[in-house]
Coordinates of C-alpha atoms in Angstrom, one line a residue:
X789 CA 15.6 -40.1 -92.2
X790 CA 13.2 -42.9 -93.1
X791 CA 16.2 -45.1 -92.8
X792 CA 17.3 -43.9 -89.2
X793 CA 13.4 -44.6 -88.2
X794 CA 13.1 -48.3 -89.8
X795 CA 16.4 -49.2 -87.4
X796 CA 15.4 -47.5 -84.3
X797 CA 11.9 -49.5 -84.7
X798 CA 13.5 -52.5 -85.0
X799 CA 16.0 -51.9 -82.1
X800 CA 12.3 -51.4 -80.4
X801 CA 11.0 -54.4 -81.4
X802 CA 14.1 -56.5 -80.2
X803 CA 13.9 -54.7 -76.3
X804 CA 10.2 -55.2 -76.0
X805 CA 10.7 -58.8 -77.2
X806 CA 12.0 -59.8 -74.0
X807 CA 9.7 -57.4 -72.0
X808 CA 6.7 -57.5 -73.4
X809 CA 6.5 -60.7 -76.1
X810 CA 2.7 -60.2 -76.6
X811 CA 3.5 -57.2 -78.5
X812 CA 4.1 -57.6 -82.2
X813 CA 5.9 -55.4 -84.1
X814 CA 5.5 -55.5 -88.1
X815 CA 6.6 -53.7 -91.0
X816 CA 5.3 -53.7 -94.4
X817 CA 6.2 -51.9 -98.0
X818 CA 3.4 -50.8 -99.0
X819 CA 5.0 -49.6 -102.6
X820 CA 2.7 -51.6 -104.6
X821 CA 0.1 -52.6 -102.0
X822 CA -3.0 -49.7 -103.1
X823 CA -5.7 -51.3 -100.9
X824 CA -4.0 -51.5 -97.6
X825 CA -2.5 -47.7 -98.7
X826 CA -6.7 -46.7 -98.6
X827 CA -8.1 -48.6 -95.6
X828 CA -5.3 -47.2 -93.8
X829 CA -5.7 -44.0 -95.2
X830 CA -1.5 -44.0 -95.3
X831 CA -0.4 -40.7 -96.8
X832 CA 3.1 -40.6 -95.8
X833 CA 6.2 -42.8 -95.6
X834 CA 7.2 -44.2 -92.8
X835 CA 3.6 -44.4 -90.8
X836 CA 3.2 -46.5 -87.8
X837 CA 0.1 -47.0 -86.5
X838 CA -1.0 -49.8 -83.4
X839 CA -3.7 -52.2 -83.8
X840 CA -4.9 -53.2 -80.6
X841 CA -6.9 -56.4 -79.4
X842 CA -6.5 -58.6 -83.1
X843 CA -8.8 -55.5 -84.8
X844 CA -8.2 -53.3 -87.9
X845 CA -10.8 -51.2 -86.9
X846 CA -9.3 -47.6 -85.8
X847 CA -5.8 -48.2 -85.0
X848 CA -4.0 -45.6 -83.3
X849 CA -1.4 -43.1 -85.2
X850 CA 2.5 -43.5 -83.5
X851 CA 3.2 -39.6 -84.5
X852 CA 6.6 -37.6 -84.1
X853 CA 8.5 -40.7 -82.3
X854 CA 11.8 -41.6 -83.5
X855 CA 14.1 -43.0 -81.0
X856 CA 14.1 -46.7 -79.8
X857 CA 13.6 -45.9 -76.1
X858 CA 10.3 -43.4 -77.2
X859 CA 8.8 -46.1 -79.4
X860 CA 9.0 -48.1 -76.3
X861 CA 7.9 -45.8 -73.8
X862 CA 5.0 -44.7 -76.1
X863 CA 3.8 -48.8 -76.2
X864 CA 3.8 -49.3 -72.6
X865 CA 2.2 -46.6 -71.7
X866 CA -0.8 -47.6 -74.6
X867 CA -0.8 -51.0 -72.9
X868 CA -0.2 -50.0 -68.7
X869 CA -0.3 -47.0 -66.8
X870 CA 0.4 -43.9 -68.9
X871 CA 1.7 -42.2 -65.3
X872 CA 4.6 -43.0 -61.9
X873 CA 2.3 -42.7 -58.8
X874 CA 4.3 -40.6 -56.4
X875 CA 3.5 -40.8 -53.1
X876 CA 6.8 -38.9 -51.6
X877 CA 8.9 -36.0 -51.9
X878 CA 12.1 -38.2 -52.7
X879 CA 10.1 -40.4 -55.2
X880 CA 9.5 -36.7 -57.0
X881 CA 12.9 -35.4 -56.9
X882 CA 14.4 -38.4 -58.4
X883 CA 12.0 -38.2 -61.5
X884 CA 12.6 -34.3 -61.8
X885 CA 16.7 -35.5 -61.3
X886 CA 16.4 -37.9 -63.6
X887 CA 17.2 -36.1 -67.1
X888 CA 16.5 -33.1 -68.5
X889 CA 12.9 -32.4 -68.6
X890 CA 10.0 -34.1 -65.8
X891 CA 6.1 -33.5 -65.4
X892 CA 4.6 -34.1 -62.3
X893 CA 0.6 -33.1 -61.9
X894 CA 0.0 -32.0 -58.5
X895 CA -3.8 -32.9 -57.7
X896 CA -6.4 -32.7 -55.2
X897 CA -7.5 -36.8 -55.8
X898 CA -6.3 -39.0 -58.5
X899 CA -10.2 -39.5 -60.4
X900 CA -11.5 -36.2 -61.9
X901 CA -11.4 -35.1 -65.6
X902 CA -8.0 -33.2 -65.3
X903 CA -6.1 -36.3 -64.7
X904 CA -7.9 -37.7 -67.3
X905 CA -6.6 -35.5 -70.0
X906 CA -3.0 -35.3 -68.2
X907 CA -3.3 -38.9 -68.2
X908 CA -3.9 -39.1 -72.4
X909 CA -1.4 -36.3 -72.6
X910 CA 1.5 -38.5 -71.1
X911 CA 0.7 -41.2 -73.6
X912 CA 1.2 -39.2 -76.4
X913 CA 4.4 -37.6 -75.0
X914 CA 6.9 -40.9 -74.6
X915 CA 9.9 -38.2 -74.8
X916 CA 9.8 -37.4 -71.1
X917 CA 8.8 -39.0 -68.0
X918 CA 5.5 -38.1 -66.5
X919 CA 4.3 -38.5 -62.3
X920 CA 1.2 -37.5 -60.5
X921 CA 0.4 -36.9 -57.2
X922 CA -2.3 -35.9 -54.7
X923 CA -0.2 -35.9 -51.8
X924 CA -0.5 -33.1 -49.3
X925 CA 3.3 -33.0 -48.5
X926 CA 4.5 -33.2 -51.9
X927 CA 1.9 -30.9 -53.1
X928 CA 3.4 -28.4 -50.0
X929 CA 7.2 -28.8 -50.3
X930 CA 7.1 -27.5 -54.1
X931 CA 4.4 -24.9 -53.1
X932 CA 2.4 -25.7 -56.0
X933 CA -1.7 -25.2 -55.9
X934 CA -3.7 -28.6 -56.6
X935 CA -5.0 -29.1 -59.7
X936 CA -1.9 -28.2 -61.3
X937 CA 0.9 -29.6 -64.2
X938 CA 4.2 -28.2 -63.5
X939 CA 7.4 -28.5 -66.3
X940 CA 10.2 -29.3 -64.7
X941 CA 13.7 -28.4 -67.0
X942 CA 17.4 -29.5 -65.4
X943 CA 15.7 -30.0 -61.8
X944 CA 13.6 -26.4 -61.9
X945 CA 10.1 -25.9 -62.2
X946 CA 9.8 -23.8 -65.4
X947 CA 6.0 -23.6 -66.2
X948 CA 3.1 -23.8 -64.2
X949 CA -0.7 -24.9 -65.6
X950 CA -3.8 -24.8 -63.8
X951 CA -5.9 -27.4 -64.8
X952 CA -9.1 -26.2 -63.7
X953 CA -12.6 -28.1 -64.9
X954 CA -10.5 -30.0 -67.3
X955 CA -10.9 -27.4 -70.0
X956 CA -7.4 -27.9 -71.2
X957 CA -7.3 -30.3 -74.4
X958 CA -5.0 -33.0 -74.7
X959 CA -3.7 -31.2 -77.9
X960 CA -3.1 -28.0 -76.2
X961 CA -1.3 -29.6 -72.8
X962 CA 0.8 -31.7 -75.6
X963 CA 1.6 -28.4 -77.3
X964 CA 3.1 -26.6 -74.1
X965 CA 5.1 -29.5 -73.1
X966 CA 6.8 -30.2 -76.3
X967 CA 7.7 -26.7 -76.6
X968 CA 10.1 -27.4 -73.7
X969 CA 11.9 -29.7 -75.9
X970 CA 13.0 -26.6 -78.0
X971 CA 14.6 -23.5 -76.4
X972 CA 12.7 -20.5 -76.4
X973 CA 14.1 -19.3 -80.1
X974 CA 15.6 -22.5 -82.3
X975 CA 17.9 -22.0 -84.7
X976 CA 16.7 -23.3 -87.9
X977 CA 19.2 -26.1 -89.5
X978 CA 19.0 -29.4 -90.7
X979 CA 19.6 -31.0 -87.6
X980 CA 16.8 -29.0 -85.7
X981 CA 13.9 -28.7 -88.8
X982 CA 13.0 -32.3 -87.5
X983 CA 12.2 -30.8 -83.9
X984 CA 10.3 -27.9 -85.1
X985 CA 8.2 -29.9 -87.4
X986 CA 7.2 -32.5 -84.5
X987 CA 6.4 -30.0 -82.0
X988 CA 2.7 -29.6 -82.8
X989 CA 2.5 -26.1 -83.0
X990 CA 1.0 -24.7 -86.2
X991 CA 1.9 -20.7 -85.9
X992 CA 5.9 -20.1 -86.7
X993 CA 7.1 -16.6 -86.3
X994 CA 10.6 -16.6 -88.4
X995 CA 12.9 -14.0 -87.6
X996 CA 15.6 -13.5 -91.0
X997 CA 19.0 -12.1 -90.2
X998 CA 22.5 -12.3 -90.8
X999 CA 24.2 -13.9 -87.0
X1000 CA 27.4 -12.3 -87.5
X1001 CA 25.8 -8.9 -88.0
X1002 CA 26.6 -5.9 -85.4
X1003 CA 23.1 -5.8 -84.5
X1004 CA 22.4 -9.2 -84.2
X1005 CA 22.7 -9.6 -80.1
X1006 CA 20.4 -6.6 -79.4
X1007 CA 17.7 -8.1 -81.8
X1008 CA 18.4 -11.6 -80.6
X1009 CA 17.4 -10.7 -77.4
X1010 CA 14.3 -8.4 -78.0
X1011 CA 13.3 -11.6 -80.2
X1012 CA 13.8 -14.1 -77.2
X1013 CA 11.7 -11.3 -74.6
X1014 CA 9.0 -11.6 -77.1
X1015 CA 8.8 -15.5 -77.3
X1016 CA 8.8 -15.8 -73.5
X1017 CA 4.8 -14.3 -73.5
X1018 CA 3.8 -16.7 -76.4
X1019 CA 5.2 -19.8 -75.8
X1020 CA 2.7 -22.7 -76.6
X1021 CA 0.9 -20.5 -78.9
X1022 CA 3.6 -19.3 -81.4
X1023 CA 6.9 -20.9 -82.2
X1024 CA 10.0 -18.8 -82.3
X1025 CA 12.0 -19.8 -85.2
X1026 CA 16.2 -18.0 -86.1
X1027 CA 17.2 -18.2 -89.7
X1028 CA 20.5 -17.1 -90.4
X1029 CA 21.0 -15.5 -93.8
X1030 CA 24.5 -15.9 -94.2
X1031 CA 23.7 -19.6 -93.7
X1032 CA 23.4 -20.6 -97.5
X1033 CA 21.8 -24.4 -96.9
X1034 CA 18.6 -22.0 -95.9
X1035 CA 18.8 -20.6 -99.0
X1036 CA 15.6 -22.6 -100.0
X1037 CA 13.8 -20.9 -97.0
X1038 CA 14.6 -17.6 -98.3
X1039 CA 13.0 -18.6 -101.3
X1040 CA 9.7 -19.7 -100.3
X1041 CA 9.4 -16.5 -98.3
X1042 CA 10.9 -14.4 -100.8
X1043 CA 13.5 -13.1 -99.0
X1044 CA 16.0 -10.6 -100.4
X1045 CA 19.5 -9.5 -99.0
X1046 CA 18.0 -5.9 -98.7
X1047 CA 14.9 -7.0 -96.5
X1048 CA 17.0 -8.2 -93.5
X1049 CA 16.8 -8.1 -91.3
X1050 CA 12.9 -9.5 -91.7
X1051 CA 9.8 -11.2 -89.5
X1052 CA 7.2 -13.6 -91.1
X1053 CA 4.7 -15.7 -89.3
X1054 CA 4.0 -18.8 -91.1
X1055 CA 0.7 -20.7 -90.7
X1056 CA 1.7 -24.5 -91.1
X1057 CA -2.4 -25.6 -91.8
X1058 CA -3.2 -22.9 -94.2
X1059 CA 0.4 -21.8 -95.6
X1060 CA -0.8 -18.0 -95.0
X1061 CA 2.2 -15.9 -94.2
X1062 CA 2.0 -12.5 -92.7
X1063 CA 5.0 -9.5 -93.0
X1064 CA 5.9 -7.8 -89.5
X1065 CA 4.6 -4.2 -90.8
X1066 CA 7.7 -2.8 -88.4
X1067 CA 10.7 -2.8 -90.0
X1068 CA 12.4 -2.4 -86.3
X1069 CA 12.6 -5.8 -84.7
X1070 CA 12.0 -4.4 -81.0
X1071 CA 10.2 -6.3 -78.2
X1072 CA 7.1 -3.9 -78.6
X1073 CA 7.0 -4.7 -82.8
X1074 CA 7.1 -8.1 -82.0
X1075 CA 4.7 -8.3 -79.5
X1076 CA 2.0 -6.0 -81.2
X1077 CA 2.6 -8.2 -84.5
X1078 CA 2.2 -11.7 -82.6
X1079 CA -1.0 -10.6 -81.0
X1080 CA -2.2 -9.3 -83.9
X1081 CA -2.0 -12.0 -85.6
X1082 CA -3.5 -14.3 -83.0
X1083 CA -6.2 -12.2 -82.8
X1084 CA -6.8 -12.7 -86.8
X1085 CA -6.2 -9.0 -87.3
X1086 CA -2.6 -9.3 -89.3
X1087 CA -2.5 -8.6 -92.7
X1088 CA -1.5 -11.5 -95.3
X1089 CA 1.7 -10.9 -97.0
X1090 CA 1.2 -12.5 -100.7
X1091 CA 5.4 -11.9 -101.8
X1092 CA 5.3 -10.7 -105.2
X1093 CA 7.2 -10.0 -107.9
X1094 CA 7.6 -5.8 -108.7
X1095 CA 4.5 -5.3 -111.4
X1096 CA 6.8 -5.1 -115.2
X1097 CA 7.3 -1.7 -116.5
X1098 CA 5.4 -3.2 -120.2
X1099 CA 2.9 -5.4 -118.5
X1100 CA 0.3 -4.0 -120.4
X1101 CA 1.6 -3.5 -123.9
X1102 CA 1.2 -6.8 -125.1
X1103 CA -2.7 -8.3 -126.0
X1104 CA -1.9 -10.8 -123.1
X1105 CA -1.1 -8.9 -120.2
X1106 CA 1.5 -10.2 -117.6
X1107 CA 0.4 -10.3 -113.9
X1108 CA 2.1 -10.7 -110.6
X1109 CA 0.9 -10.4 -107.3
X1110 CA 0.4 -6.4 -106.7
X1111 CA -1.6 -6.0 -109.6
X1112 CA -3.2 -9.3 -109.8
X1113 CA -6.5 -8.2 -107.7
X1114 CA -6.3 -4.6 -109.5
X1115 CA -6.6 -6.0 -112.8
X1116 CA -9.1 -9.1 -112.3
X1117 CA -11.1 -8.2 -109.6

């Protein structure tokens, strides 16, 4: 909540006091205050946003950050070194020790493009702690080729990127190491809507389905098999029917008892939602739909209402979706 974000900001504020007192931290209601609203171009409440060097011009957007520690992570690596040099293999395991999730970039010399971009990649992921290093014996003990960001998850390396000719973006290195911060399928819940949404990945497959249902671990796991090939592209997403706080979700996708279980792929940019044509949720449906879809050959599912038996009796004629481009087209 807003309110949870406003405290762990100021519990921010009062660390990085001590640390870093040339740092200012601010906050303003903008309730009533239209023209700051517009040169900021401030759309939604709370917004934090970092002016640097005394200028208004361009300041930079704080997204998806909402603990104290992050908020100070994310400011000193704006203002210092984005990255931990590691030099040895001990320095390395520590970090990868440390908590749950590491990234070390394993590279052939510390100034080409690649550490660029994995450079502006840790700044913009204060969640986890990120190391680099070009040296040979570290690079040898974890077998890993140069040029390369590794994920490491509870002390194992879990995902290997080349980063060859620096054609990886920030946005798309950002996208595969959040997804770490999720398990391969997330429950949907109130607790866990937050995560999805900061994770910036704009495809969500959703699979519908009661959790208590005698089916439910076979298609459970085809549904995991299928998000292990497309993590970082599509987000794997479990709503459980029975659960009736979702009820609203059911709703928007028009989801009736009788269709479950069901698969939708939501488009977050464009709102575009697409209908698994399989009614069998098996690794191979679920594959064929995903790839389908990423290779913009799915189908978009427009939920409608069944057309009225008397839609046409009356002079105005009642439309719903299946007969609306019939009738006016």
């Amino acid at each position: 909540s807003s309110q949870n974000l406003s405290e762990e900001f100021a519990e921010a504020a009062r660390q990085l006091k001590k640390e870093a007192p040339r740092i200012q931290f601010g906050k303003i209601d903008v309730t009533h205050q239209y023209d700051l609203r517009k040169e900021f171009n401030i759309q939604a409440f709370p917004t934090v946003k970092f002016f640097v060097n005394g200028s208004r011009e361009d300041p930079i957007d704080c997204k998806g950050v909402r603990k104290a520690s992050a908020f100070i992570t994310w400011v000193k690596r704006r203002t210092g070194p984005s990255t931990v040099l590691i030099n040895s293999t001990d320095q390395a395991e520590a970090m990868i020790k440390a908590g749950d999730l590491a990234v070390i970039g394993f590279f052939r010399e510390l100034h080409n493009d690649s550490v660029e971009v994995f450079c502006e990649t840790a700044r913009d992921v204060p969640e986890m702690p990120f190391g680099m290093t070009a040296s040979e014996d570290v690079c040898a003990n974890y077998g890993v080729q140069r040029n390369s960001l590794v994920v490491f998850k509870e002390g194992k390396p879990v995902h290997n990127e080349m980063l060859e000719d620096g054609r990886q973006s920030k946005l798309g290195l950002t996208r595969i190491i959040k997804t770490f911060t999720l398990d391969l399928v997330t429950e949907y819940n109130i607790e866990t809507s937050v995560k999805i949404f900061d994770v910036p990945v704009e495809n969500h497959i959703l699979l519908f389905t009661p959790m208590n249902s005698q089916t439910f671990n076979e298609i459970y796991e085809n549904y995991q098999s299928a998000a292990a090939e497309f993590r970082g592209k599509i987000l794997f997403v479990l709503v459980d029917t029975n659960e009736a706080r979702n009820g609203r979700i059911f709703e928007y996708f028009r989801i009736r008892d009788i269709d479950v279980p069901a698969v939708r792929i939501l488009n977050l940019t464009s709102e575009a939602r697409y209908k698994m044509p399989a009614d069998e949720v098996t690794v191979e449906n679920l594959k064929e739909f995903c790839q389908s879809y990423l290779n913009g050959k799915a189908k978009q599912h427009l939920p409608s209402e069944e057309i009225p038996q008397d839609w046409d009796k009356m002079p105005v004629k009642v439309l719903v979706g299946k007969n609306f481009n019939s009738v006016i087209f």
